[in-house]
Short mmCIF file of C-alpha atoms and ligand atoms in Angstrom, two decimals:
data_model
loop_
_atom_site.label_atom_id
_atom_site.label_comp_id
_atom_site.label_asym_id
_atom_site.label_seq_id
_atom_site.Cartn_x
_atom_site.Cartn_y
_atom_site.Cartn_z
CA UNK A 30 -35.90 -13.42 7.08
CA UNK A 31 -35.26 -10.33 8.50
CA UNK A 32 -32.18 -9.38 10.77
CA UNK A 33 -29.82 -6.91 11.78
CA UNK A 34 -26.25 -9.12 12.39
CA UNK A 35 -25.28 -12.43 11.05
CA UNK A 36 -22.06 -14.27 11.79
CA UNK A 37 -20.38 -15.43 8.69
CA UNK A 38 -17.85 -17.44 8.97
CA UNK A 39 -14.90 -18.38 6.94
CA UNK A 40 -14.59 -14.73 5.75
CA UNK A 41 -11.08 -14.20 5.35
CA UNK A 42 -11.60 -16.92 2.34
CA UNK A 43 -12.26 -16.91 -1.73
CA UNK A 44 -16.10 -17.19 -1.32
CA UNK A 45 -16.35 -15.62 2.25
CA UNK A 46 -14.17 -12.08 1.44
CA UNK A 47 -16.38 -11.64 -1.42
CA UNK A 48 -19.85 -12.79 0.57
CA UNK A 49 -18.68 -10.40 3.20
CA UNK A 50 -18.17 -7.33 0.66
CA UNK A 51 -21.05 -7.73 -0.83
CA UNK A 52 -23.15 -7.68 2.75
CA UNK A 53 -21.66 -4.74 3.37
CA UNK A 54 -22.30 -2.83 -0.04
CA UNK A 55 -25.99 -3.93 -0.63
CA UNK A 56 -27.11 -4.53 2.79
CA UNK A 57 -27.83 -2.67 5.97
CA UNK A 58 -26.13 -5.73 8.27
CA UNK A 59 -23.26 -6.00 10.99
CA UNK A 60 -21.50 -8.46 9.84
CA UNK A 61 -19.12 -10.57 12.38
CA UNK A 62 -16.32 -12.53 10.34
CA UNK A 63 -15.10 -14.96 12.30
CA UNK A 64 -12.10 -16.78 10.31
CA UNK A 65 -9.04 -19.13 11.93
CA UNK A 66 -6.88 -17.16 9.31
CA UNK A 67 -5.54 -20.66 8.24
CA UNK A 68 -3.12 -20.77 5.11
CA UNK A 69 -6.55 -20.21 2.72
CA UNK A 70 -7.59 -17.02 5.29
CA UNK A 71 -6.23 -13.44 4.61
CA UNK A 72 -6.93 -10.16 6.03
CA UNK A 73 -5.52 -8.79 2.40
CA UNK A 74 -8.96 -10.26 0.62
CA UNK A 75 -10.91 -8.27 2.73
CA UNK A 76 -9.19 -4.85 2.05
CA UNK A 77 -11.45 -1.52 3.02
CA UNK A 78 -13.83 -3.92 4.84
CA UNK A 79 -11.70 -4.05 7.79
CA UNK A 80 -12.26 -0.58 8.79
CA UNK A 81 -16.01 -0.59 7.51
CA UNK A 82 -17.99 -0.08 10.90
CA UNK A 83 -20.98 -2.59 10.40
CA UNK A 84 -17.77 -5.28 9.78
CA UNK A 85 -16.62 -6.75 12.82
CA UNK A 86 -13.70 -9.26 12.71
CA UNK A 87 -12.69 -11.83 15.04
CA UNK A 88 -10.06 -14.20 14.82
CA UNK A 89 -10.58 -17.88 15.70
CA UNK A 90 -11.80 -21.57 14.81
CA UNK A 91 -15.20 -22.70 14.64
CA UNK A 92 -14.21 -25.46 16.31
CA UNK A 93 -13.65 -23.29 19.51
CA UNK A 94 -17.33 -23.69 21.31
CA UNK A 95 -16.76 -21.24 24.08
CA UNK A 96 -14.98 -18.61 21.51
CA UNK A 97 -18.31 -19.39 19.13
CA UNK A 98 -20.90 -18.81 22.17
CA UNK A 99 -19.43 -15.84 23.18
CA UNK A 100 -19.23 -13.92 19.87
CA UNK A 101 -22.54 -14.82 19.23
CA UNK A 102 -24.05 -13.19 22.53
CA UNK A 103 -21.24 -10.50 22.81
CA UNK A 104 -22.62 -8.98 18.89
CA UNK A 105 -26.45 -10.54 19.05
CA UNK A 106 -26.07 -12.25 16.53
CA UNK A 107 -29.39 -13.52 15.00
CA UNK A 108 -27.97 -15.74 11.30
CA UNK A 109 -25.27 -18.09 11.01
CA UNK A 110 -23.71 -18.47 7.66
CA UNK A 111 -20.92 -21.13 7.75
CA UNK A 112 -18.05 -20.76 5.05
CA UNK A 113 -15.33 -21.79 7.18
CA UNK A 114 -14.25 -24.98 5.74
CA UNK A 115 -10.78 -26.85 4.68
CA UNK A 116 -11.74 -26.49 0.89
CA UNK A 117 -9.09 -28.34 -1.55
CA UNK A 118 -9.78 -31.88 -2.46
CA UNK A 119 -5.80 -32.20 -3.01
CA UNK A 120 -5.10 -31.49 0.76
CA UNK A 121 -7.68 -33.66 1.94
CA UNK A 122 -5.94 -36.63 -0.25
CA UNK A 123 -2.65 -35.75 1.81
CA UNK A 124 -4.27 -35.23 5.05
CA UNK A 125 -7.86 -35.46 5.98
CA UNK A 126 -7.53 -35.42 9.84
CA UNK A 127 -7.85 -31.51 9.74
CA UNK A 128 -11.12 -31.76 7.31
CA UNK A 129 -13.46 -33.53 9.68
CA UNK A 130 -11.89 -31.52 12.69
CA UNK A 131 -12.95 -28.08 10.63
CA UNK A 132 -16.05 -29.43 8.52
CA UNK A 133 -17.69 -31.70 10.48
CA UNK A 134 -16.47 -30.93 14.43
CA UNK A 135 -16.83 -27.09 13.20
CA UNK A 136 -20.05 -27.11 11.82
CA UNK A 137 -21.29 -29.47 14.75
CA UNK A 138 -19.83 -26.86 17.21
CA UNK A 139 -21.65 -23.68 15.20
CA UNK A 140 -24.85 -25.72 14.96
CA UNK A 141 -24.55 -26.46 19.17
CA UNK A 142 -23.81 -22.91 20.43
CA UNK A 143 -25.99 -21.65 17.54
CA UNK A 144 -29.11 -23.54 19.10
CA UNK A 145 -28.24 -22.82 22.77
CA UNK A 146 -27.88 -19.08 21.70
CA UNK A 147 -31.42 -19.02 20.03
CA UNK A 148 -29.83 -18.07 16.50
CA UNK A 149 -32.75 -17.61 14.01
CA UNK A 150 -31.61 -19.10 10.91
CA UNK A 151 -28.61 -21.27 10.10
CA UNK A 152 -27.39 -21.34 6.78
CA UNK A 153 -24.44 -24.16 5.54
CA UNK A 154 -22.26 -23.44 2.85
CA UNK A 155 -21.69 -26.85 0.73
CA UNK A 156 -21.14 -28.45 -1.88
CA UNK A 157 -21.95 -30.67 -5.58
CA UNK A 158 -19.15 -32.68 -4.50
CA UNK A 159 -21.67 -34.30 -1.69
CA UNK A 160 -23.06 -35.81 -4.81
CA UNK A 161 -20.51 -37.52 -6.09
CA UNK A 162 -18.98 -38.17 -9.80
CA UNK A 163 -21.58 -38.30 -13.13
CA UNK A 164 -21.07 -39.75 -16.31
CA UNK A 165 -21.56 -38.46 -19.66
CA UNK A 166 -25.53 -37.84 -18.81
CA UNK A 167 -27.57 -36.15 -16.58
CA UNK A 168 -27.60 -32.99 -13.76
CA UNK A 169 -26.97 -33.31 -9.72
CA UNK A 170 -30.75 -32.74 -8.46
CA UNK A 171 -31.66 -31.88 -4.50
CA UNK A 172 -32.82 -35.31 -4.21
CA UNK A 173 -29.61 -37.33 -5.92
CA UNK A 174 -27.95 -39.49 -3.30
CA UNK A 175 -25.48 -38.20 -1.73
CA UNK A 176 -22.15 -39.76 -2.80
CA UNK A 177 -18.36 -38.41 -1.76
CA UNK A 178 -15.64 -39.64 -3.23
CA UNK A 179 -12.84 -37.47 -1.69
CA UNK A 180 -12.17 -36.94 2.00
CA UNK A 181 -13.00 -33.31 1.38
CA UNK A 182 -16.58 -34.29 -0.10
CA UNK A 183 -16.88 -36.79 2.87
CA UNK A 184 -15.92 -34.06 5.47
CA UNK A 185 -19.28 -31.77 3.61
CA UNK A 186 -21.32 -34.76 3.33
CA UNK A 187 -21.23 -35.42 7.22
CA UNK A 188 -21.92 -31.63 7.85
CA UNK A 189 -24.38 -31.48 5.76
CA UNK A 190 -26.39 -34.60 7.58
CA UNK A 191 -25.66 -32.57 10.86
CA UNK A 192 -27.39 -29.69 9.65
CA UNK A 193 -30.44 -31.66 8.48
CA UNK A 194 -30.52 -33.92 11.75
CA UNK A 195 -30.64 -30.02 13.61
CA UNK A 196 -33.45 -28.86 11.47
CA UNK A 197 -35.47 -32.87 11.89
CA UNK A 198 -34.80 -33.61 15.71
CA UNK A 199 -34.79 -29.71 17.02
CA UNK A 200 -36.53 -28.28 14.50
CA UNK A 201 -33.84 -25.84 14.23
CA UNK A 202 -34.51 -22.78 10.92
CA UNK A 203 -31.50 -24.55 8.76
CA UNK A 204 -31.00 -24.21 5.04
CA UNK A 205 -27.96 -26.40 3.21
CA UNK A 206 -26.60 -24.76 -0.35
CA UNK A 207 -24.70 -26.71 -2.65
CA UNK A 208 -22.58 -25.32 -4.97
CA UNK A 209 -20.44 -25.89 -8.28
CA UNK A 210 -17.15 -24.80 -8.71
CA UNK A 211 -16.51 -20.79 -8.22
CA UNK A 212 -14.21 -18.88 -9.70
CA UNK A 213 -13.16 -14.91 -9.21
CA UNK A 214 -11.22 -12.33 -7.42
CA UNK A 215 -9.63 -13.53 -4.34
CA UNK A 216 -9.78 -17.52 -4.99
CA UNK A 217 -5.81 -18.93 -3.41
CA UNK A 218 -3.70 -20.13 -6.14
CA UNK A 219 -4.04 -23.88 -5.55
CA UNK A 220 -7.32 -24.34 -7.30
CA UNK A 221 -7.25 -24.95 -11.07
CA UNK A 222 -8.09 -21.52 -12.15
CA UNK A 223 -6.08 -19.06 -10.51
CA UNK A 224 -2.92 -21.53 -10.21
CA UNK A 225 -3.03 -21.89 -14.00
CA UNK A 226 -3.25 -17.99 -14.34
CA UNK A 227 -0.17 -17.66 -12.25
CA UNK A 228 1.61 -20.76 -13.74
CA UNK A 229 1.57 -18.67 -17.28
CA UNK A 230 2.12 -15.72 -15.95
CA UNK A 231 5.39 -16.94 -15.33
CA UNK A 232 5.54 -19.07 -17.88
CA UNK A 233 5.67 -22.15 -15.94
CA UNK A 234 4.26 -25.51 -16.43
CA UNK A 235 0.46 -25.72 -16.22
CA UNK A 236 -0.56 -29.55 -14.69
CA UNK A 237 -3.19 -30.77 -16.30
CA UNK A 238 -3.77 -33.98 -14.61
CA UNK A 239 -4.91 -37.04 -16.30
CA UNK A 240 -6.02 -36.89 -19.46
CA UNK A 241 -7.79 -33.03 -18.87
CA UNK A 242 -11.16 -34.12 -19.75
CA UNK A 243 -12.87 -33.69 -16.24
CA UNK A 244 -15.74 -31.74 -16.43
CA UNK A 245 -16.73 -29.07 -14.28
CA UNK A 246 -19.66 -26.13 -13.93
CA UNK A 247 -18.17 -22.98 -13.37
CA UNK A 248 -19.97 -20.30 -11.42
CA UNK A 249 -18.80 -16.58 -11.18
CA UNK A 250 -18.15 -15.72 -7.08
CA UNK A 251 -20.41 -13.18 -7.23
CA UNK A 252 -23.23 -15.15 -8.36
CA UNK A 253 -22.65 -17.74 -5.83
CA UNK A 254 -23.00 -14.99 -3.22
CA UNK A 255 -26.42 -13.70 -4.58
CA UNK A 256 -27.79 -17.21 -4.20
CA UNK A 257 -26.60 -17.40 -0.52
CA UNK A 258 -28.14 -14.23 0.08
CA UNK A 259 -31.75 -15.49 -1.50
CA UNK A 260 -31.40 -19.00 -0.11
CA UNK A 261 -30.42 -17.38 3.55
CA UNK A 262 -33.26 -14.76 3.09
CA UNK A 263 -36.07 -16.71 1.52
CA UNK A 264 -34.78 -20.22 1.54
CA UNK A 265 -37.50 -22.40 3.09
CA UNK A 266 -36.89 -24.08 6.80
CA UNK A 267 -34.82 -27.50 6.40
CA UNK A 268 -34.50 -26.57 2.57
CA UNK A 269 -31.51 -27.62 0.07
CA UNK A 270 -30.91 -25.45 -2.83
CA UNK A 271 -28.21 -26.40 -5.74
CA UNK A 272 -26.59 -23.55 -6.96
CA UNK A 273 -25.03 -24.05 -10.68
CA UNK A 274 -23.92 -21.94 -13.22
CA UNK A 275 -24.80 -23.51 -16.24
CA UNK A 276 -21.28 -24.07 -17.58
CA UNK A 277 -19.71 -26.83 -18.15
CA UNK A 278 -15.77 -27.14 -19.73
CA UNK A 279 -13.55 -29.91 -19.84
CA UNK A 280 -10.37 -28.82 -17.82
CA UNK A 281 -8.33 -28.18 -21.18
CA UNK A 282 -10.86 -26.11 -22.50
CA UNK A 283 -10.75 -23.67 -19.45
CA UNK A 284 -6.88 -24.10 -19.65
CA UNK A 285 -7.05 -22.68 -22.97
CA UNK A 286 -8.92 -20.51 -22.89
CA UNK A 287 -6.72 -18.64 -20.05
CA UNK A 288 -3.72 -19.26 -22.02
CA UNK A 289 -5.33 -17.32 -24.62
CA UNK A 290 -6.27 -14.01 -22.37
CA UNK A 291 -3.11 -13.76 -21.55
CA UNK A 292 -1.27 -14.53 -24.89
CA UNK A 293 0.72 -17.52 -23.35
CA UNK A 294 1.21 -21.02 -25.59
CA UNK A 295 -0.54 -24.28 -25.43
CA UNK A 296 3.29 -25.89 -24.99
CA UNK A 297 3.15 -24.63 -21.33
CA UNK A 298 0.15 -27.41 -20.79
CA UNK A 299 1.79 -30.20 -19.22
CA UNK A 300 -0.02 -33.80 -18.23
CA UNK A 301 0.99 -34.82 -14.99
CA UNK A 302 -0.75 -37.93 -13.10
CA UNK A 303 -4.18 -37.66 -12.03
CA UNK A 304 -5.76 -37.18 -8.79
CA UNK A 305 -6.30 -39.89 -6.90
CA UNK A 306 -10.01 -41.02 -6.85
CA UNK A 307 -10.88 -37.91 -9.66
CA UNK A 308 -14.32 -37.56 -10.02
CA UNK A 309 -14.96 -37.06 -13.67
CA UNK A 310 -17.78 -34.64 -14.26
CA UNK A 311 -20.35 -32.10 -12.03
CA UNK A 312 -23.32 -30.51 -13.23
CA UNK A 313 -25.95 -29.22 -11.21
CA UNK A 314 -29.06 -28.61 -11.98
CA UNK A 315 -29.89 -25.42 -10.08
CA UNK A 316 -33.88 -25.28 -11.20
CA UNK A 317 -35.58 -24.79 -7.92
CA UNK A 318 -33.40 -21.88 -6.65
CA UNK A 319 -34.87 -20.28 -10.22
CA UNK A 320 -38.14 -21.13 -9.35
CA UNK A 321 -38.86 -21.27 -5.63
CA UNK A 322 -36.02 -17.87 -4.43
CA UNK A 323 -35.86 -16.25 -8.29
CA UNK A 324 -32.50 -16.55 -8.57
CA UNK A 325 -30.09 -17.10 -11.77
CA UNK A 326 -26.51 -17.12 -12.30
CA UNK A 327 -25.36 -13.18 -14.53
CA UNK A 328 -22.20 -13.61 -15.24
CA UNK A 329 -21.40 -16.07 -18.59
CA UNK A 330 -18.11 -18.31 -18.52
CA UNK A 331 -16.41 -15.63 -21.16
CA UNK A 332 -17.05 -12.22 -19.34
CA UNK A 333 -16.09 -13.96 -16.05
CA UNK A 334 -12.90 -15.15 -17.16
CA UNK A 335 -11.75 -12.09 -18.61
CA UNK A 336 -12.81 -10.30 -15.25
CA UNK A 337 -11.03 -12.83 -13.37
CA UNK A 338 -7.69 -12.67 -15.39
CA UNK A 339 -7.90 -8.92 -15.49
CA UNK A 340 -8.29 -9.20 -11.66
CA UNK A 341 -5.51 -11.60 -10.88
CA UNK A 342 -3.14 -9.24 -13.55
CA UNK A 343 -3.77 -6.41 -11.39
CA UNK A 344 -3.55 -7.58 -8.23
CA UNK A 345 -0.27 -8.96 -8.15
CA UNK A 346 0.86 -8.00 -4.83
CA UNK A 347 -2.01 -10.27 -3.45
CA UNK A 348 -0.77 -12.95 -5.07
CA UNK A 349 2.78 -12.87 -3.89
CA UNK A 350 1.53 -12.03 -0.64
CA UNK A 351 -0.39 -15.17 -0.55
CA UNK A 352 1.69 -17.53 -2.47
CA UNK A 353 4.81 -17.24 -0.16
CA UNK A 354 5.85 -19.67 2.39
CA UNK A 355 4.02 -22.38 2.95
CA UNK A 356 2.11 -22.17 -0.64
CA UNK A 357 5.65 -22.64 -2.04
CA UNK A 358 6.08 -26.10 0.76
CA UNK A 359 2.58 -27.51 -0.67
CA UNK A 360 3.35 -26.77 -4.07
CA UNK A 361 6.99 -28.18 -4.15
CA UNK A 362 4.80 -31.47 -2.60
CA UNK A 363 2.03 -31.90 -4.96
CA UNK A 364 4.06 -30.53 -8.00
CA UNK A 365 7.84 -31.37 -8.01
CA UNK A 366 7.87 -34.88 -7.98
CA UNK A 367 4.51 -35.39 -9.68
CA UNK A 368 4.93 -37.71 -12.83
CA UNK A 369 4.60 -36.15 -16.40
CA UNK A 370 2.96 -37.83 -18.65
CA UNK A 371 3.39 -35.64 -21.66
CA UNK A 372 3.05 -32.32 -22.72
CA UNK A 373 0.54 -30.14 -24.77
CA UNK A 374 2.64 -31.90 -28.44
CA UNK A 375 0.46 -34.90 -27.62
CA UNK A 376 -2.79 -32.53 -28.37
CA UNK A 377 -2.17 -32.75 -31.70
P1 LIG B 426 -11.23 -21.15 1.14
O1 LIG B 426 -10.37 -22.33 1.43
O2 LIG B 426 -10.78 -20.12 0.20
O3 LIG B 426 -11.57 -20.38 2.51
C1 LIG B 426 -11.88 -21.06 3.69
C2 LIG B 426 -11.82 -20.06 4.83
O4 LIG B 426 -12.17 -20.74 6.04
C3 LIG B 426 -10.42 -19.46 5.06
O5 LIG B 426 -10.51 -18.07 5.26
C4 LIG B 426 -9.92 -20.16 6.31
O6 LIG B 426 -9.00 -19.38 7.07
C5 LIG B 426 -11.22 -20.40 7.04
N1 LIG B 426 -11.14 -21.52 7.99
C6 LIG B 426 -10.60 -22.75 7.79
N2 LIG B 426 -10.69 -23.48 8.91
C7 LIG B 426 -11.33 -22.70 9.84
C8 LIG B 426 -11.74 -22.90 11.18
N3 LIG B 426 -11.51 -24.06 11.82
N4 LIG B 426 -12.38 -21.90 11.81
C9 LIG B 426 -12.61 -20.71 11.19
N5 LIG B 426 -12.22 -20.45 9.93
C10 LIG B 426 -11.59 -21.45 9.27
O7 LIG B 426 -12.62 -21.77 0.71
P2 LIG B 426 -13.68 -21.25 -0.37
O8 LIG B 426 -13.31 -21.76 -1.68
O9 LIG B 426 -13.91 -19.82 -0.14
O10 LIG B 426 -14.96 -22.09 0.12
C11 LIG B 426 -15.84 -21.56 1.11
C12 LIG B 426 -16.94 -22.56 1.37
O11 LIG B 426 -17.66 -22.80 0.16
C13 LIG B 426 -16.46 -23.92 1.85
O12 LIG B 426 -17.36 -24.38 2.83
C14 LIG B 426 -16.51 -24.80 0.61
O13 LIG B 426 -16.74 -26.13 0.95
C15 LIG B 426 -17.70 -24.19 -0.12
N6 LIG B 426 -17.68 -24.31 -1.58
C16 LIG B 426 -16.60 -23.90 -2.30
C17 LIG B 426 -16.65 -23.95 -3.70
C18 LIG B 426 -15.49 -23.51 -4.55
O14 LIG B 426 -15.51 -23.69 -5.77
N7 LIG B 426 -14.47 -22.87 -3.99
C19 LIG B 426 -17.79 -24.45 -4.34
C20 LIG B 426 -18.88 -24.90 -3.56
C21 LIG B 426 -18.81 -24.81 -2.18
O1 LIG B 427 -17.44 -28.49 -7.09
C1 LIG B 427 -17.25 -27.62 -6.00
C2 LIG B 427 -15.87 -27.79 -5.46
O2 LIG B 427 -14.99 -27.21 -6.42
C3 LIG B 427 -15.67 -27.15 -4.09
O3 LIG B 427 -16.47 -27.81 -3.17
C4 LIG B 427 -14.21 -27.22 -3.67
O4 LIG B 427 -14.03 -26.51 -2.46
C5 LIG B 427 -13.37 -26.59 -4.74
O5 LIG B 427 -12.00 -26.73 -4.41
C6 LIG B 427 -13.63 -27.25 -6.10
O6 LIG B 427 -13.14 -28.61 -6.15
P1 LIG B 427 -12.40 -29.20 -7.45
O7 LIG B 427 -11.58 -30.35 -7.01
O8 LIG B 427 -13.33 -29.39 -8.56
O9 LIG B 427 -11.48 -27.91 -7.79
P2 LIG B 427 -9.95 -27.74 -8.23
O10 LIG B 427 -9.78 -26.31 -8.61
O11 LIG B 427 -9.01 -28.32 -7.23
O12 LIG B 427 -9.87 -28.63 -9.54
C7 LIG B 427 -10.73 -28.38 -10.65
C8 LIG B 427 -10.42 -29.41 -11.71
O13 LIG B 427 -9.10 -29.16 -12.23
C9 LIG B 427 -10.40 -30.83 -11.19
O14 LIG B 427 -10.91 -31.70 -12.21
C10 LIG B 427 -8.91 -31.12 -10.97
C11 LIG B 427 -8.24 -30.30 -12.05
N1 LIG B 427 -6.88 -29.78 -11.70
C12 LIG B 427 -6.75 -29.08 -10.55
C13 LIG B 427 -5.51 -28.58 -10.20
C14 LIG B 427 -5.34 -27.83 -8.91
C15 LIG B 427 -5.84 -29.98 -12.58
O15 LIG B 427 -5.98 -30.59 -13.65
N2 LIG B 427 -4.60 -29.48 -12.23
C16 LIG B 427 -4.40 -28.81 -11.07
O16 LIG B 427 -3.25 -28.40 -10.80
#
């Protein structure tokens, strides 16, 4: 579909900054970012964009239905694409309350004052977690049940039933993307990735937890945000799309291999005790976004990992900027007093 201003939301984020830069570079659009600025939310991702004149930010939650009405008549907007989440499966264990406030009230809110504003197209930003854990076998199709595990995947799973009961009872133009695990400039330094980059940076422990041999499918940002694009664009009325990148790596091997790029030793990995609830593996079979919207993921595990540690090594400021505070509170709680069950000797 064709449009002149969308409302993304959650743009201050890993996935949303990076959505919202590459609107503006390969697109015509306004975009209106409207982002709660939470701990996860930072102008500093978004950089040039906030004096870009088709970018228009506002600051507030998508839980706020008079805030959400107005900015959508005040800047006409015509497409809804809903980022804004609480995103770590970690926080959700310690407190879930704000998860269904954000993911489900939020997206129930967007959905409401979306309709009532005559929005053409409403696209939701979710997950593979909806689909629970797999075993040694087998992909995450459109039409596997969904599944969650973690309060997080719960909080998706509900929004994601929202957006479908919009598109069945009001026949409201929705489309639902679910997504593997991302990975790329920007991302905050409590997921896996960039908090092991920082963690051997400074030579510091890196917590594997459990025994490290969760599998996930890694996708490069930037890929993600070329399938949003098609699946917003093209995707058909009421459709789901998975979105995968055809990688999967145990948690030690992506551990690794970042110890490796930046010449740090294996004796930094340390075993600490696992998440509660951990689903083992994800893999996503991401076939009909290849053959209904043409898309496919670029970027290979190798090139994007280099990329990413190059970013993160150059953008230091960023990361103490973002890893001050109340990153230091969470990580003293889900860290410090963690048990350790061993340390990279036991790899043999
Ligand atoms: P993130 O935590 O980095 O960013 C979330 C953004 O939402 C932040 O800018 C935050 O300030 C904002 N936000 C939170 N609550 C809000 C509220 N009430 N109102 C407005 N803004 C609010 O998350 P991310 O990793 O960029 O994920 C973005 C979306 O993609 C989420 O919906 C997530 O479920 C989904 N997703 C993420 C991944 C991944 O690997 N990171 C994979 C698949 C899907
Ligand atoms: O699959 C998509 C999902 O990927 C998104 O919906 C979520 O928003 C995103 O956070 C991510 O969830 P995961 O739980 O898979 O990501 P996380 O980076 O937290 O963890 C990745 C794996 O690494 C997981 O098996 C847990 C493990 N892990 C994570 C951290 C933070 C560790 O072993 N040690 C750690 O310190």
């Amino acid at each position: 579909m064709d449009c002149n201003t969308v409302l993304v939301t959650g743009g201050a984020g890993f996935i949303g900054s990076n959505f919202v830069r590459y609107l503006l570079a390969e697109t015509p659009l306004h975009v209106v970012n409207l982002d709660a600025l939470t701990y996860a939310g930072n102008l500093a991702s978004l950089g040039d964009c906030l004096e870009h004149p088709r970018h228009h930010f506002v600051k507030g939650s998508i839980t706020n239905a008079g805030l959400v009405a107005h900015v959508l008549r005040q800047y006409a907007v015509e497409g809804i694409i809903n980022f804004a989440a609480e995103s770590h499966v970690d926080r959700s264990i310690l407190g879930p309350q704000v998860f269904v406030e954000t993911n489900v009230q939020g997206t129930l809110t967007l959905l409401t004052e979306g309709r009532a504003a005559g929005i053409r197209r409403f696209l939701q930003v979710s997950t593979d977690e909806v689909y629970g854990s797999l075993g040694d076998e087998g992909r995450f199709t459109e039409s596997t049940p969904l599944s969650a595990n973690s309060p997080y995947s719960a909080s998706k799973a509900a929004a994601d039933l929202l957006v479908r009961a919009f598109h069945h009872t009001y026949g409201m133009e929705t489309v639902t993307t679910r997504c593997s695990n991302n990975y790329g400039p920007y991302q905050f330094p409590e997921k896996l990735i960039p908090l092991m980059i920082m963690n051997a940076l400074a030579d510091k422990p890196l917590p594997v937890y459990g025994d490290g041999l969760n599998v996930r499918d890694w996708l490069y940002v930037r890929d993600h945000c070329t399938a949003v694009w098609a699946a917003f664009r093209q995707g058909r009325p009421g459709g789901v799309y998975n979105i995968g990148g055809n990688n999967e790596k145990t948690n030690l091997e992506v551990v690794r291999t970042i110890l490796r790029q930046v010449g740090k030793p294996e004796s930094l990995i340390t075993f600490v005790r696992d998440r509660p609830g951990h689903d083992r593996r994800y893999a996503i079979d991401s076939s009909r976004m290849t053959a209904e919207l043409g898309w496919r993921p670029e970027v290979d595990f190798d090139g994007g990992i280099a990329a990413t540690v190059r970013w993160y090594l150059e953008h230091r400021e960023w990361l103490d900027q973002v890893s001050s505070g109340e990153y230091r509170r969470y990580y003293a709680e889900m860290y410090d007093r963690r048990e350790r069950l061993g340390t990279a000797a036991r790899l043999g």
